Amino acid sequence: MSGKLVVVSNRIPTGDTPSGGLVVALHGALEQSGGLWVGAHPDTAGPGDTGLTEIDRGSYTRLAFHLSEAEYDSYYLGFANSVLWPLCHGRADLVELERSYEEGYMAVNRRVARLLADKIEPDDTVWVHDYHFLPLAGELRKLGVSARIGYFLHIPFPPLSALSTLPSPDDFADWLASYNLIGLQTRRDTARCLEMFRSDPRAEFMTDGTVKFQDRVVSVRSFPIGIEVDRFAEAAATPTDAADLGADMGEQLVIGVDRLDYSKGLPNRFRAFGEYLDRKPEDAPRASLLQVAPPTRERVAAYRAIRAELEEIAGRLNGAHSELDWTPIRYIHHAVDRDLLAVLYRRAEACLVTSLADGMNLVAKEYVAAQDPEDPGVLILSRFAGAGEDMTEALLVNPYDVSEMAEAIATALSMPLEERKRRHAACLRVVRDSDVSGWAQRFVDCLRNCVPTLAYDGLPDEVPERTRSRTPVPETS
Ligand code: ADP
Ligand code: G6P
């Protein structure tokens, strides 16, 4: 197959340091394969419907569609980040149901489909990313696009019960069924997606593991996302002026790097660090927490609330524990250059990833890749992050249990070298197995092998009648 790769995601890199797992991962993948990446222009001042603008041409082409202020409010801040994001991260209590959000979301998906349709040739491979574009394949099919279209959800797949929170709960399965392939981060997500189809009377399971949904056929598989392992390891080991950074922060450094999102479990992380300081023996080395947390989606009330809460906790803990020459929590509110980040990871004796829910969590993988294998630090990892499914040799913690996390910090900071090396080697194997170039290649290969779609005119001939079955078939990936 010779067609090009067309990637669609809301966020595209615009030259600044990318933060957010999706952009970081796809930038790496597209740099290697070349192709076209279409996403939202960061400037929302314009009128909206202005076509696609080329924003950069490097090893791949980037085209941007403009969102008007109203579209940004309803599609991005509204349905994507005030409905789908909290829903998928187990926070149905934060879901804001406004009719205009769903209307704006559908309108943007329809518009992007119109902008894209004539750029897609039948032998192209289209790869759509994340919760901003669930209905995109359906809209493209209505415009006659017959190319293979795959979808990757970077965030947790919601449990069946949570889907009932949506204004039109049945749409979710219908949107997804217009793709040829649905990729998910973990086996747990895949099981949830299959559970959704199993409970839907419109779906039938085929003996080859695919799902027939009315007149469409879709495959569901997990593809755990990764990072550019070698590039990260190299950056971490390259001496820079910043190599001493942190040396004045105390004898031991614990690091956290997250967008300031309520799903990252930051308040409990700070509390756990405070409890560790309270309980630490007098003669244990002094330890600091360096938390890098750039603000994100600040016009959504829940994000302003988490920022205020965290600042209050950090202020209280620093007030209680600081000394004249030392502040226990350093809290940086902006993005950090990625090479510097790698150096800081390597400098840190432990890393705290305490998400209450997380699709994968690339920080966990970056921290492991950045370590010196002869003297590695310890990853403390939430069992609710996708990364915890395979990185079982990290110190796995329950992020709701502050005392357990405080104990994990003490364990990590006093762990003997041999145990650190053993745990790190096991985690590094997992990180290498999911290297981002292999991840993208696996997804694209799998998509190119999927049965093609005959735009809404019945099942493709390749799916013989005898493979149809009502018996659920376990997913094998
Ligand atoms: P999410 O996708 O929810 O933001 P991930 O941990 O999967 O969470 O991905 C976050 C990505 O963004 C990582 O690659 C991380 O290095 C990067 N990142 C997060 N915060 C910063 C920051 N302050 N400066 C630079 N990069 C950051
Ligand atoms: C997560 C999501 C991405 C998103 C990123 C940053 O990684 O899965 O889709 O791009 O967070 O969020 P933002 O809203 O700034 O794009």
Short mmCIF file of N, CA, C and O in Angstrom, two decimals, residues 8 105-106 108-114 116-117 120 126-152 171-182 216-218 447 453-456:
data_model
loop_
_atom_site.label_atom_id
_atom_site.label_comp_id
_atom_site.label_asym_id
_atom_site.label_seq_id
_atom_site.Cartn_x
_atom_site.Cartn_y
_atom_site.Cartn_z
N VAL A 8 -4.73 13.13 12.44
CA VAL A 8 -5.60 14.22 12.90
C VAL A 8 -5.64 14.22 14.41
O VAL A 8 -5.90 13.17 15.03
N TYR A 105 -19.38 20.71 19.35
CA TYR A 105 -18.48 19.56 19.13
C TYR A 105 -18.81 18.90 17.79
O TYR A 105 -17.92 18.64 16.97
N MET A 106 -20.09 18.65 17.55
CA MET A 106 -20.48 18.00 16.29
C MET A 106 -20.18 18.91 15.10
O MET A 106 -19.71 18.46 14.06
N VAL A 108 -17.84 21.22 14.79
CA VAL A 108 -16.41 21.26 14.47
C VAL A 108 -15.99 19.96 13.80
O VAL A 108 -15.25 19.95 12.81
N ASN A 109 -16.49 18.83 14.28
CA ASN A 109 -16.15 17.55 13.65
C ASN A 109 -16.63 17.52 12.19
O ASN A 109 -15.92 17.04 11.31
N ARG A 110 -17.82 18.06 11.94
CA ARG A 110 -18.34 18.08 10.57
C ARG A 110 -17.48 18.98 9.68
O ARG A 110 -17.14 18.65 8.56
N ARG A 111 -17.09 20.12 10.25
CA ARG A 111 -16.28 21.08 9.47
C ARG A 111 -14.91 20.51 9.15
O ARG A 111 -14.42 20.61 8.03
N VAL A 112 -14.29 19.89 10.15
CA VAL A 112 -12.95 19.31 9.92
C VAL A 112 -13.08 18.19 8.88
O VAL A 112 -12.22 18.03 8.01
N ALA A 113 -14.15 17.41 8.93
CA ALA A 113 -14.35 16.35 7.94
C ALA A 113 -14.42 16.96 6.54
O ALA A 113 -13.81 16.46 5.58
N ARG A 114 -15.15 18.08 6.41
CA ARG A 114 -15.27 18.72 5.08
C ARG A 114 -13.91 19.21 4.59
O ARG A 114 -13.55 19.08 3.43
N LEU A 116 -11.04 18.05 5.33
CA LEU A 116 -10.11 16.94 5.11
C LEU A 116 -10.47 16.06 3.92
O LEU A 116 -9.58 15.50 3.27
N ALA A 117 -11.77 15.92 3.67
CA ALA A 117 -12.24 14.87 2.76
C ALA A 117 -11.50 14.88 1.42
O ALA A 117 -11.09 13.83 0.93
N ILE A 120 -7.89 13.35 1.15
CA ILE A 120 -7.67 11.92 1.44
C ILE A 120 -7.93 11.09 0.19
O ILE A 120 -9.02 11.15 -0.40
N VAL A 126 -5.67 6.97 7.42
CA VAL A 126 -6.02 8.12 8.26
C VAL A 126 -6.00 7.67 9.71
O VAL A 126 -6.62 6.65 10.06
N TRP A 127 -5.30 8.43 10.55
CA TRP A 127 -5.18 8.05 11.96
C TRP A 127 -5.67 9.23 12.82
O TRP A 127 -5.03 10.28 12.87
N VAL A 128 -6.81 9.03 13.45
CA VAL A 128 -7.45 10.09 14.24
C VAL A 128 -7.14 9.86 15.72
O VAL A 128 -7.17 8.72 16.18
N HIS A 129 -6.89 10.96 16.43
CA HIS A 129 -6.47 10.83 17.82
C HIS A 129 -7.40 11.53 18.80
O HIS A 129 -7.75 12.70 18.62
N ASP A 130 -7.72 10.80 19.80
CA ASP A 130 -8.26 11.31 21.06
C ASP A 130 -9.71 11.79 21.02
O ASP A 130 -10.36 11.83 20.00
N TYR A 131 -10.14 12.20 22.23
CA TYR A 131 -11.56 12.41 22.50
C TYR A 131 -12.15 13.62 21.79
O TYR A 131 -13.35 13.80 21.80
N HIS A 132 -11.31 14.46 21.20
CA HIS A 132 -11.85 15.63 20.49
C HIS A 132 -12.54 15.21 19.19
O HIS A 132 -13.35 15.96 18.65
N PHE A 133 -12.20 14.03 18.67
CA PHE A 133 -12.64 13.66 17.33
C PHE A 133 -13.36 12.32 17.26
O PHE A 133 -13.27 11.64 16.23
N LEU A 134 -14.08 11.96 18.29
CA LEU A 134 -14.81 10.68 18.25
C LEU A 134 -15.70 10.54 17.01
O LEU A 134 -15.70 9.50 16.36
N PRO A 135 -16.46 11.58 16.62
CA PRO A 135 -17.39 11.38 15.49
C PRO A 135 -16.75 11.61 14.11
O PRO A 135 -17.45 11.57 13.11
N LEU A 136 -15.44 11.86 14.05
CA LEU A 136 -14.85 12.29 12.77
C LEU A 136 -14.98 11.24 11.66
O LEU A 136 -15.31 11.57 10.52
N ALA A 137 -14.73 9.98 11.99
CA ALA A 137 -14.80 8.95 10.93
C ALA A 137 -16.20 8.89 10.34
O ALA A 137 -16.37 8.82 9.11
N GLY A 138 -17.22 8.94 11.19
CA GLY A 138 -18.60 8.89 10.70
C GLY A 138 -18.86 10.05 9.74
O GLY A 138 -19.49 9.89 8.68
N GLU A 139 -18.35 11.23 10.09
CA GLU A 139 -18.56 12.41 9.23
C GLU A 139 -17.79 12.25 7.92
O GLU A 139 -18.29 12.64 6.86
N LEU A 140 -16.59 11.68 7.98
CA LEU A 140 -15.82 11.46 6.75
C LEU A 140 -16.52 10.43 5.85
O LEU A 140 -16.59 10.58 4.63
N ARG A 141 -17.06 9.38 6.47
CA ARG A 141 -17.76 8.35 5.67
C ARG A 141 -18.95 8.96 4.94
O ARG A 141 -19.21 8.63 3.79
N LYS A 142 -19.67 9.85 5.65
CA LYS A 142 -20.85 10.47 5.00
C LYS A 142 -20.43 11.25 3.75
O LYS A 142 -21.22 11.46 2.84
N LEU A 143 -19.17 11.73 3.74
CA LEU A 143 -18.68 12.48 2.57
C LEU A 143 -18.04 11.55 1.55
O LEU A 143 -17.39 12.00 0.61
N GLY A 144 -18.17 10.24 1.76
CA GLY A 144 -17.70 9.28 0.76
C GLY A 144 -16.26 8.83 0.92
O GLY A 144 -15.72 8.18 0.04
N VAL A 145 -15.62 9.17 2.05
CA VAL A 145 -14.23 8.74 2.23
C VAL A 145 -14.21 7.24 2.52
O VAL A 145 -14.84 6.77 3.47
N SER A 146 -13.47 6.50 1.70
CA SER A 146 -13.46 5.04 1.88
C SER A 146 -12.12 4.54 2.42
O SER A 146 -11.96 3.35 2.67
N ALA A 147 -11.14 5.44 2.59
CA ALA A 147 -9.82 5.03 3.09
C ALA A 147 -9.96 4.39 4.47
O ALA A 147 -10.95 4.61 5.17
N ARG A 148 -8.97 3.61 4.84
CA ARG A 148 -8.99 3.04 6.18
C ARG A 148 -8.79 4.17 7.20
O ARG A 148 -7.90 5.01 7.03
N ILE A 149 -9.61 4.16 8.24
CA ILE A 149 -9.50 5.20 9.28
C ILE A 149 -9.35 4.50 10.64
O ILE A 149 -10.19 3.67 11.02
N GLY A 150 -8.29 4.84 11.33
CA GLY A 150 -8.06 4.27 12.67
C GLY A 150 -8.23 5.35 13.72
O GLY A 150 -8.14 6.55 13.43
N TYR A 151 -8.46 4.91 14.94
CA TYR A 151 -8.68 5.85 16.04
C TYR A 151 -7.86 5.39 17.23
O TYR A 151 -7.84 4.20 17.56
N PHE A 152 -7.18 6.34 17.87
CA PHE A 152 -6.49 5.98 19.11
C PHE A 152 -6.97 6.89 20.23
O PHE A 152 -6.92 8.11 20.12
N ASP A 171 -24.60 7.29 21.25
CA ASP A 171 -23.74 7.83 20.19
C ASP A 171 -22.32 7.30 20.29
O ASP A 171 -21.63 7.15 19.28
N PHE A 172 -21.84 7.08 21.50
CA PHE A 172 -20.42 6.76 21.71
C PHE A 172 -20.02 5.53 20.89
O PHE A 172 -19.04 5.55 20.15
N ALA A 173 -20.80 4.45 21.02
CA ALA A 173 -20.49 3.22 20.28
C ALA A 173 -20.64 3.46 18.78
O ALA A 173 -19.84 2.98 17.96
N ASP A 174 -21.66 4.23 18.41
CA ASP A 174 -21.92 4.50 17.00
C ASP A 174 -20.75 5.28 16.38
O ASP A 174 -20.28 4.96 15.29
N TRP A 175 -20.25 6.29 17.12
CA TRP A 175 -19.11 7.07 16.62
C TRP A 175 -17.91 6.14 16.38
O TRP A 175 -17.26 6.18 15.35
N LEU A 176 -17.62 5.33 17.39
CA LEU A 176 -16.42 4.48 17.32
C LEU A 176 -16.52 3.43 16.21
O LEU A 176 -15.52 3.05 15.61
N ALA A 177 -17.74 2.97 15.97
CA ALA A 177 -17.91 1.88 15.00
C ALA A 177 -17.63 2.31 13.57
O ALA A 177 -17.50 1.47 12.67
N SER A 178 -17.51 3.62 13.32
CA SER A 178 -17.20 4.07 11.96
C SER A 178 -15.71 3.97 11.64
O SER A 178 -15.30 4.25 10.51
N TYR A 179 -14.91 3.64 12.63
CA TYR A 179 -13.47 3.44 12.39
C TYR A 179 -13.24 1.98 11.98
O TYR A 179 -14.03 1.10 12.32
N ASN A 180 -12.13 1.73 11.32
CA ASN A 180 -11.76 0.34 11.01
C ASN A 180 -11.05 -0.29 12.19
O ASN A 180 -11.15 -1.51 12.41
N LEU A 181 -10.31 0.55 12.92
CA LEU A 181 -9.53 0.03 14.04
C LEU A 181 -9.61 1.02 15.20
O LEU A 181 -9.39 2.22 15.01
N ILE A 182 -9.89 0.49 16.39
CA ILE A 182 -9.86 1.32 17.61
C ILE A 182 -8.67 0.86 18.43
O ILE A 182 -8.57 -0.31 18.81
N ARG A 216 -21.14 -1.84 9.61
CA ARG A 216 -19.69 -1.56 9.69
C ARG A 216 -18.96 -2.67 10.44
O ARG A 216 -19.57 -3.38 11.23
N VAL A 217 -17.66 -2.78 10.21
CA VAL A 217 -16.86 -3.77 10.93
C VAL A 217 -15.67 -3.07 11.57
O VAL A 217 -14.98 -2.29 10.90
N VAL A 218 -15.43 -3.30 12.84
CA VAL A 218 -14.37 -2.59 13.53
C VAL A 218 -13.56 -3.57 14.38
O VAL A 218 -14.11 -4.53 14.94
N LEU A 447 -3.76 -1.26 11.08
CA LEU A 447 -4.85 -0.55 10.38
C LEU A 447 -4.83 -0.91 8.89
O LEU A 447 -5.88 -1.14 8.28
N THR A 453 -13.46 -0.43 4.32
CA THR A 453 -14.86 -0.05 4.47
C THR A 453 -15.44 0.25 3.10
O THR A 453 -14.85 0.97 2.33
N LEU A 454 -16.59 -0.30 2.81
CA LEU A 454 -17.28 0.09 1.57
C LEU A 454 -18.34 1.09 1.98
O LEU A 454 -19.43 0.73 2.36
N ALA A 455 -17.95 2.36 1.95
CA ALA A 455 -18.71 3.45 2.54
C ALA A 455 -20.22 3.20 2.63
O ALA A 455 -20.98 3.55 1.74
N TYR A 456 -20.60 2.62 3.74
CA TYR A 456 -22.01 2.52 4.10
C TYR A 456 -22.88 1.75 3.10
O TYR A 456 -24.05 2.01 2.98
#
